[in-house]
Amino acid sequence: MKRFAQLIDQIDQTTKSNDRIKYIVDFLHDVNDEDKLWFVALFSGKRPKGIIKTSLIKEWIVEITNLPEWLFEQSYHVVGDLAETIALLAPDQPKKGVNQDTLSKIIFELNTLKDKGENAKKQFVKNFWLTHSKAENFVFNKLITGGFRIGVSQKTVVKALGKFLDKEDNTISHRLMGNWNPKEVSFYDLLVSEDANDDNSRPYPFYLSYALEGKIEDLGDPSDWQAEKKWDGIRGQIIKRDDELFVWSRGEELVTDKFPEFNELKENLPNGVVLDGEIIGWKNNAPLPFHNLQTRIGRKTVSKKHLEDVPIRLIAYDLLEFNNKDIRQQSTKERRNLLEDLVKTNASDTLLLSDALEFNHWDELKDIRLRARELYCEGLMLKKKYAPYGVGRKKGDWWKWKVDPLTIDAVLIYAMRGHGRRSNLYTDYTFAVWDNEELVTFAKAYSGLTDQEFKEVDRFIKKNTVDRYGPVRSVKAELVFEIAFEGIAKSGRHKSGIAVRFPRMSRWRKDKKAEEANTIEDLHQLLNVYGG
Amino acid sequence: MLDKKLLRLTNKGIYCEQADVYFDPWRPVDKAIISHAHADHARKGMKHYLCHDHSAKIINHRLGKSNIETLPYGKSTSINGVKFSFHPAGHVIGSAQIRVEYKGEVWVFTGDYKTEKDFITPSFESVKCHHLITESTFGLPVYQWEEEVILADQINNWWKKNVAEGFNSVIYGYSLGKAQRILSVLDSSIGPIYSHTAINHINELVKSNGYQLPETKPIAGANKADIKNAIIVCPPAMREPAWMRKVKPYRTAMCSGWMAVRGAKRRRNVDKGFVMSDHADWKGLNEAIEASGAENIYVTHGYSTIFAQWLSEKGLNAQPLKTEYEGETNDSNTDE
């Protein structure tokens, strides 16, 4: 654990990714295979889950420190990270040499606690806190609370593993995909062995696009590019191997059970096929707005009503594996031909093809993009015809060209402190529009401003606080922001009865007074035109 | 809040009507008593300043030649029957708590203070009083400082490691206070020490008051070829100033109490954060308040609402006071 805490500390102490890779490689050299495996698991989102309730952990730290609970909560809001708050508050008394347990040993012990009573858990956690340094406590708390996100991207981990194992980054990325379980697999089998005993469900890393920069004409000859609608659903991969079917979401979550409609593909698709596409709600020959799909995927079990209200489809746009062969290195054009044949010869109601749009000049695409909302899409995708399927987010071969967002000028009326690098700064805001004399809320947003602007707004909030409700401050209604968003729907979440999708601050309207912000009528008008 | 009392809050600052003086006022007044020379406490435009001996030259340097009267620690002066004296606050060189006595009632205005000892600043001295006006910059239990010797080790070890890996070390600290403290802990056998012009100015003034500082070379005129294994002490800047190009390759570190929290460090985008503050930590604040024996506590800049509530729950008569002091600014791009 000490060595792992040291690594996290080192990673924290540098802003240079080459340094980080070097520190990880050094760490991998120093620790045993079980620790290596758990290191990889933790940074792939495979933390031991549900062992201790967060509320209990809070209770224990309050008990140890003898602080009133409200003061603990205030501290937490300022620090912005539960694990860190507890590490800062726990008495720091490293008893040298007392605890040399490895990372994997501690995780093993945590796992055995799962079925034990509250007292055993409390004993273990308190004892840990009192015998470890701040740095070790921080890492330990990260293990037992929220997500394990510590300033290292998976890309960095992949690069470090690639360097350590002397393998291609792409190979490592692929091996890390899917639902491998650190309790069942060894580091060797997962990453080292040449003939990986491949798990049937293992997906490929998704290729992700960047937003188009500059003018569309800069892409060169239109005939080099394939254009498709950019569908507004969730990205998914469907795998059919050995008569089994697996559905993966982009977040590397296995979601097969959430979409029973795809079961028929088990019959219709040949073995050794992996499709990349968009999972989307579909009714009366047209896509449903995203929020309909959202209500369905948010549930643990899919009800009959869901199946009737929001039937889903896969709109396939790429083929990654065919005849059990990884074909990602073939060109977009070749993969496209195979995909079209596959969809045509394996007719299924749930499988549609994302049509390639016909165009000869960029201007034709511009027209289509302007009509994107009528065409039930959020813009266009551009794919280079002669490029292979990439790994991760890379510039050059795929671009998304989204339609301009909808916008509303709204007044900032509540603020909360942010998390991570924005801890202690008020950066999470709630926005409202006018309903006659009253301001009614419709959106929360925390992105879109520069650091400088955030600092300015933070200062305004601290000087113009009207009231405090726990961590929330109500603020003098004065600042106006242009809020950009992608969709609009009825919702009980906000006072206005309306919710918007992906709201962010697109501009600080310093030129506008609060009275000049938009009204609830303006929102209703957008709802009528674009709402589902 | 403090109406009818010996000291009260006005829109110009904390005011003593009996003597017609203001403490660290934020608007121009006739007579100001200044706790220390940082910009949010010593402002331009006062007709008359009273401050500690070691703040005078710095105030003149920063605000232009001003009408300044000085007083050493422990000596008092009377204005219309009110007795004023300065007592070490341990914050920066020349920083003082201001003791005010009138008809047996004693008030202390702490200004900014730090209870932990360091190698250069005159140490904080507790002053008994009935009413205490205290800062609360780090008035949350998550803020706990290490001793100066441990900090000194951390900084020198970081410098050594950078030397071993072929990097120069750029260390940020405000030009009055933090910079001298950093210099006072550096082990000059590790490599050459450079400093920024703004810091050199303050260093000269501090030395003329009898303080010892290690030799530093000005970074301004230095040649790229000479800057090897070096540490460069400079005020924090939001953007990389031009001179930093000749220091490459380098690693950066920020010295501030805010570095105790990872998010604040990430926001500054420095490689290393040293938790070094000129303000009292949670423990220091609590100890100082207890040692003062005061029953009435007025909490100024910092987590004033939270800290006042904490003190109230402990049975003290505490309330927050809204001033315009900034404490250790979290994201300042100026030199204070």
Tab-separated table of C-alpha atoms in Angstrom, chain A residues 135-390:
chain	number	residue	atom	x	y	z
A	135	ALA	CA	-1.083	9.728	1.660
A	136	GLU	CA	-1.984	6.097	2.391
A	137	ASN	CA	-5.256	7.094	3.990
A	138	PHE	CA	-6.167	9.125	0.945
A	139	VAL	CA	-5.663	6.145	-1.369
A	140	PHE	CA	-7.446	3.803	1.016
A	141	ASN	CA	-10.406	6.191	1.276
A	142	LYS	CA	-10.537	6.368	-2.496
A	143	LEU	CA	-10.887	2.586	-2.509
A	144	ILE	CA	-13.814	2.591	-0.109
A	145	THR	CA	-15.651	5.721	-1.285
A	146	GLY	CA	-16.721	7.024	-4.730
A	147	GLY	CA	-14.940	6.459	-8.018
A	148	PHE	CA	-11.221	5.928	-8.243
A	149	ARG	CA	-10.296	8.906	-10.357
A	150	ILE	CA	-6.872	10.299	-9.608
A	151	GLY	CA	-5.439	12.502	-12.322
A	152	VAL	CA	-4.435	9.604	-14.565
A	153	SER	CA	-6.208	8.911	-17.799
A	154	GLN	CA	-6.565	5.391	-19.073
A	155	LYS	CA	-4.470	6.504	-22.017
A	156	THR	CA	-1.555	7.138	-19.647
A	157	VAL	CA	-2.001	3.755	-17.992
A	158	VAL	CA	-2.089	2.069	-21.407
A	159	LYS	CA	1.095	3.852	-22.485
A	160	ALA	CA	2.878	2.873	-19.269
A	161	LEU	CA	1.783	-0.765	-19.615
A	162	GLY	CA	2.846	-0.742	-23.238
A	163	LYS	CA	6.272	0.483	-22.239
A	164	PHE	CA	6.582	-1.933	-19.345
A	165	LEU	CA	5.468	-4.981	-21.362
A	166	ASP	CA	6.998	-3.844	-24.648
A	167	LYS	CA	3.694	-4.155	-26.483
A	168	GLU	CA	1.671	-1.949	-28.823
A	169	ASP	CA	-0.668	0.500	-27.100
A	170	ASN	CA	-3.567	-0.737	-29.252
A	171	THR	CA	-3.037	-4.300	-28.097
A	172	ILE	CA	-3.071	-3.187	-24.478
A	173	SER	CA	-6.220	-1.091	-24.985
A	174	HIS	CA	-8.029	-4.030	-26.501
A	175	ARG	CA	-6.959	-6.426	-23.734
A	176	LEU	CA	-8.265	-4.016	-21.118
A	177	MET	CA	-11.723	-3.824	-22.703
A	178	GLY	CA	-14.647	-5.793	-21.470
A	179	ASN	CA	-15.692	-7.404	-18.249
A	180	TRP	CA	-12.554	-9.112	-16.971
A	181	ASN	CA	-12.612	-9.560	-13.245
A	182	PRO	CA	-9.439	-8.890	-11.240
A	183	LYS	CA	-10.500	-11.583	-8.789
A	184	GLU	CA	-10.569	-14.215	-11.510
A	185	VAL	CA	-7.857	-13.322	-13.973
A	186	SER	CA	-4.103	-13.014	-13.496
A	187	PHE	CA	-1.925	-10.154	-14.697
A	188	TYR	CA	-0.171	-12.646	-16.940
A	189	ASP	CA	-3.318	-13.929	-18.637
A	190	LEU	CA	-4.784	-10.474	-18.993
A	191	LEU	CA	-1.826	-8.682	-20.492
A	192	VAL	CA	1.302	-10.752	-20.922
A	193	SER	CA	0.419	-14.095	-22.519
A	194	GLU	CA	0.655	-14.069	-26.302
A	195	ASP	CA	-2.328	-16.276	-27.081
A	196	ALA	CA	-4.832	-14.495	-24.945
A	197	ASN	CA	-7.537	-16.974	-24.162
A	198	ASP	CA	-10.003	-14.512	-25.509
A	199	ASP	CA	-13.183	-13.824	-23.711
A	200	ASN	CA	-16.112	-13.975	-26.141
A	201	SER	CA	-17.633	-10.823	-24.788
A	202	ARG	CA	-14.526	-8.645	-25.201
A	203	PRO	CA	-15.366	-5.521	-27.174
A	204	TYR	CA	-13.006	-3.347	-29.199
A	205	PRO	CA	-11.977	0.116	-28.019
A	206	PHE	CA	-14.337	2.655	-29.562
A	207	TYR	CA	-12.996	5.100	-32.094
A	208	LEU	CA	-14.089	8.580	-31.022
A	209	SER	CA	-14.232	11.756	-33.034
A	210	TYR	CA	-13.365	15.362	-32.362
A	211	ALA	CA	-15.566	18.301	-33.254
A	212	LEU	CA	-14.731	19.788	-36.645
A	213	GLU	CA	-12.452	22.782	-36.356
A	214	GLY	CA	-12.487	25.527	-38.917
A	215	LYS	CA	-14.258	25.272	-42.246
A	216	ILE	CA	-15.641	22.109	-43.800
A	217	GLU	CA	-13.818	22.989	-47.030
A	218	ASP	CA	-10.524	22.506	-45.188
A	219	LEU	CA	-11.171	18.751	-45.284
A	220	GLY	CA	-10.227	18.835	-48.971
A	221	ASP	CA	-11.869	16.776	-51.705
A	222	PRO	CA	-15.487	15.826	-50.817
A	223	SER	CA	-15.131	12.536	-52.655
A	224	ASP	CA	-12.589	11.372	-50.038
A	225	TRP	CA	-15.212	11.556	-47.325
A	226	GLN	CA	-18.210	9.570	-46.238
A	227	ALA	CA	-20.967	11.531	-44.495
A	228	GLU	CA	-23.658	10.200	-42.165
A	229	LYS	CA	-26.199	11.657	-39.831
A	230	LYS	CA	-24.967	12.007	-36.292
A	231	TRP	CA	-27.597	10.048	-34.372
A	232	ASP	CA	-28.692	11.150	-30.954
A	233	GLY	CA	-28.723	7.947	-28.932
A	234	ILE	CA	-26.088	6.014	-27.080
A	235	ARG	CA	-23.031	4.566	-28.747
A	236	GLY	CA	-22.967	0.811	-28.593
A	237	GLN	CA	-21.161	-2.279	-29.792
A	238	ILE	CA	-23.006	-5.505	-30.542
A	239	ILE	CA	-21.006	-8.698	-30.474
A	240	LYS	CA	-22.116	-12.062	-31.773
A	241	ARG	CA	-19.624	-14.862	-31.107
A	242	ASP	CA	-20.153	-18.566	-30.481
A	243	ASP	CA	-23.928	-18.128	-30.544
A	244	GLU	CA	-23.784	-15.604	-27.763
A	245	LEU	CA	-24.791	-11.963	-27.998
A	246	PHE	CA	-23.314	-9.073	-26.035
A	247	VAL	CA	-24.250	-5.405	-26.051
A	248	TRP	CA	-21.715	-2.876	-24.779
A	249	SER	CA	-22.194	0.814	-24.147
A	250	ARG	CA	-19.445	3.310	-24.763
A	251	GLY	CA	-18.824	3.529	-21.037
A	252	GLU	CA	-17.660	-0.106	-21.242
A	253	GLU	CA	-20.746	-1.285	-19.520
A	254	LEU	CA	-22.323	-4.574	-20.513
A	255	VAL	CA	-25.949	-3.631	-21.186
A	256	THR	CA	-27.248	-6.747	-22.967
A	257	ASP	CA	-30.058	-7.191	-20.449
A	258	LYS	CA	-31.349	-3.679	-20.874
A	259	PHE	CA	-32.145	-4.241	-24.523
A	260	PRO	CA	-34.024	-7.541	-24.901
A	261	GLU	CA	-35.063	-6.423	-28.403
A	262	PHE	CA	-31.583	-7.290	-29.618
A	263	ASN	CA	-32.079	-10.942	-28.681
A	264	GLU	CA	-33.359	-11.682	-32.143
A	265	LEU	CA	-29.950	-10.701	-33.522
A	266	LYS	CA	-28.624	-13.818	-31.868
A	267	GLU	CA	-30.551	-15.734	-34.505
A	268	ASN	CA	-30.114	-13.348	-37.391
A	269	LEU	CA	-26.450	-12.476	-37.276
A	270	PRO	CA	-23.663	-14.871	-38.229
A	271	ASN	CA	-21.029	-15.698	-35.608
A	272	GLY	CA	-17.852	-13.667	-35.380
A	273	VAL	CA	-19.422	-10.292	-35.976
A	274	VAL	CA	-18.942	-7.025	-34.122
A	275	LEU	CA	-21.071	-4.021	-35.020
A	276	ASP	CA	-20.494	-0.412	-33.990
A	277	GLY	CA	-23.512	1.846	-34.009
A	278	GLU	CA	-26.048	3.958	-32.188
A	279	ILE	CA	-28.699	2.509	-29.886
A	280	ILE	CA	-31.708	4.698	-30.341
A	281	GLY	CA	-35.408	4.871	-29.498
A	282	TRP	CA	-37.457	4.344	-32.666
A	283	LYS	CA	-41.148	4.573	-33.409
A	284	ASN	CA	-43.284	5.143	-36.502
A	285	ASN	CA	-40.260	4.945	-38.730
A	286	ALA	CA	-38.429	7.753	-36.983
A	287	PRO	CA	-36.050	8.238	-34.077
A	288	LEU	CA	-37.469	9.263	-30.710
A	289	PRO	CA	-35.896	12.164	-28.829
A	290	PHE	CA	-33.032	11.215	-26.575
A	291	HIS	CA	-34.837	11.840	-23.320
A	292	ASN	CA	-37.289	9.015	-24.074
A	293	LEU	CA	-34.380	6.609	-24.288
A	294	GLN	CA	-32.930	8.118	-21.158
A	295	THR	CA	-35.999	7.294	-19.085
A	296	ARG	CA	-35.618	3.721	-20.200
A	297	ILE	CA	-31.895	3.177	-19.671
A	298	GLY	CA	-32.021	4.781	-16.245
A	299	ARG	CA	-34.045	1.842	-14.903
A	300	LYS	CA	-32.622	-1.366	-13.530
A	301	THR	CA	-35.242	-3.554	-15.162
A	302	VAL	CA	-37.025	-2.944	-18.425
A	303	SER	CA	-40.787	-2.974	-18.078
A	304	LYS	CA	-43.338	-3.934	-20.706
A	305	LYS	CA	-44.359	-0.296	-20.853
A	306	HIS	CA	-40.813	0.708	-21.753
A	307	LEU	CA	-40.731	-1.858	-24.518
A	308	GLU	CA	-43.933	-0.453	-25.931
A	309	ASP	CA	-43.205	3.237	-25.390
A	310	VAL	CA	-39.574	3.273	-26.407
A	311	PRO	CA	-38.733	0.408	-28.749
A	312	ILE	CA	-35.067	0.499	-29.638
A	313	ARG	CA	-32.952	-0.119	-32.689
A	314	LEU	CA	-29.302	-0.329	-33.526
A	315	ILE	CA	-28.358	2.019	-36.318
A	316	ALA	CA	-25.182	0.318	-37.465
A	317	TYR	CA	-22.406	2.446	-38.899
A	318	ASP	CA	-19.357	0.277	-38.742
A	319	LEU	CA	-18.220	-3.330	-38.796
A	320	LEU	CA	-15.190	-4.184	-36.669
A	321	GLU	CA	-15.109	-7.952	-36.839
A	322	PHE	CA	-16.301	-10.227	-39.604
A	323	ASN	CA	-15.911	-14.002	-39.909
A	324	ASN	CA	-14.174	-13.919	-36.509
A	325	LYS	CA	-11.500	-11.635	-37.956
A	326	ASP	CA	-10.573	-8.213	-36.643
A	327	ILE	CA	-11.041	-6.027	-39.733
A	328	ARG	CA	-10.342	-2.664	-38.142
A	329	GLN	CA	-7.266	-2.140	-40.299
A	330	GLN	CA	-9.316	-2.278	-43.509
A	331	SER	CA	-10.479	1.044	-44.912
A	332	THR	CA	-13.763	2.688	-44.028
A	333	LYS	CA	-14.895	2.011	-47.560
A	334	GLU	CA	-14.161	-1.710	-47.404
A	335	ARG	CA	-15.740	-2.079	-43.977
A	336	ARG	CA	-18.746	-0.139	-45.212
A	337	ASN	CA	-19.278	-2.529	-48.118
A	338	LEU	CA	-19.149	-5.534	-45.817
A	339	LEU	CA	-21.529	-3.828	-43.387
A	340	GLU	CA	-24.083	-3.014	-46.082
A	341	ASP	CA	-24.070	-6.615	-47.296
A	342	LEU	CA	-24.383	-7.927	-43.782
A	343	VAL	CA	-27.357	-5.732	-42.888
A	344	LYS	CA	-29.123	-6.498	-46.163
A	345	THR	CA	-28.668	-10.245	-46.007
A	346	ASN	CA	-29.591	-10.535	-42.354
A	347	ALA	CA	-32.833	-8.647	-42.231
A	348	SER	CA	-33.971	-7.821	-38.756
A	349	ASP	CA	-36.350	-5.178	-37.481
A	350	THR	CA	-33.967	-4.074	-34.815
A	351	LEU	CA	-30.993	-3.551	-37.085
A	352	LEU	CA	-30.851	-0.520	-39.370
A	353	LEU	CA	-28.105	0.902	-41.492
A	354	SER	CA	-26.816	4.408	-40.952
A	355	ASP	CA	-27.111	5.621	-44.527
A	356	ALA	CA	-24.181	7.251	-46.236
A	357	LEU	CA	-25.448	10.610	-47.452
A	358	GLU	CA	-25.134	11.386	-51.122
A	359	PHE	CA	-23.241	14.584	-51.856
A	360	ASN	CA	-20.825	16.020	-54.348
A	361	HIS	CA	-20.173	19.432	-52.866
A	362	TRP	CA	-19.648	20.590	-49.323
A	363	ASP	CA	-22.504	23.065	-49.782
A	364	GLU	CA	-24.977	20.208	-49.993
A	365	LEU	CA	-23.814	18.969	-46.611
A	366	LYS	CA	-24.134	22.447	-45.168
A	367	ASP	CA	-27.793	22.472	-46.164
A	368	ILE	CA	-28.399	19.087	-44.573
A	369	ARG	CA	-26.693	20.187	-41.375
A	370	LEU	CA	-28.941	23.236	-41.125
A	371	ARG	CA	-31.983	20.950	-41.260
A	372	ALA	CA	-30.484	18.480	-38.764
A	373	ARG	CA	-33.176	18.934	-36.127
A	374	GLU	CA	-35.972	18.231	-38.611
A	375	LEU	CA	-34.055	15.152	-39.703
A	376	TYR	CA	-33.896	13.872	-36.098
A	377	CYS	CA	-30.160	14.087	-35.773
A	378	GLU	CA	-27.680	16.294	-34.001
A	379	GLY	CA	-25.545	17.062	-37.012
A	380	LEU	CA	-23.270	15.114	-39.280
A	381	MET	CA	-20.380	12.667	-39.038
A	382	LEU	CA	-17.550	12.795	-41.536
A	383	LYS	CA	-15.345	9.746	-42.038
A	384	LYS	CA	-12.328	9.450	-44.295
A	385	LYS	CA	-12.984	6.702	-46.818
A	386	TYR	CA	-9.484	5.271	-46.843
A	387	ALA	CA	-8.733	5.291	-43.140
A	388	PRO	CA	-8.697	2.326	-40.750
A	389	TYR	CA	-10.809	2.228	-37.569
A	390	GLY	CA	-8.800	3.936	-34.833
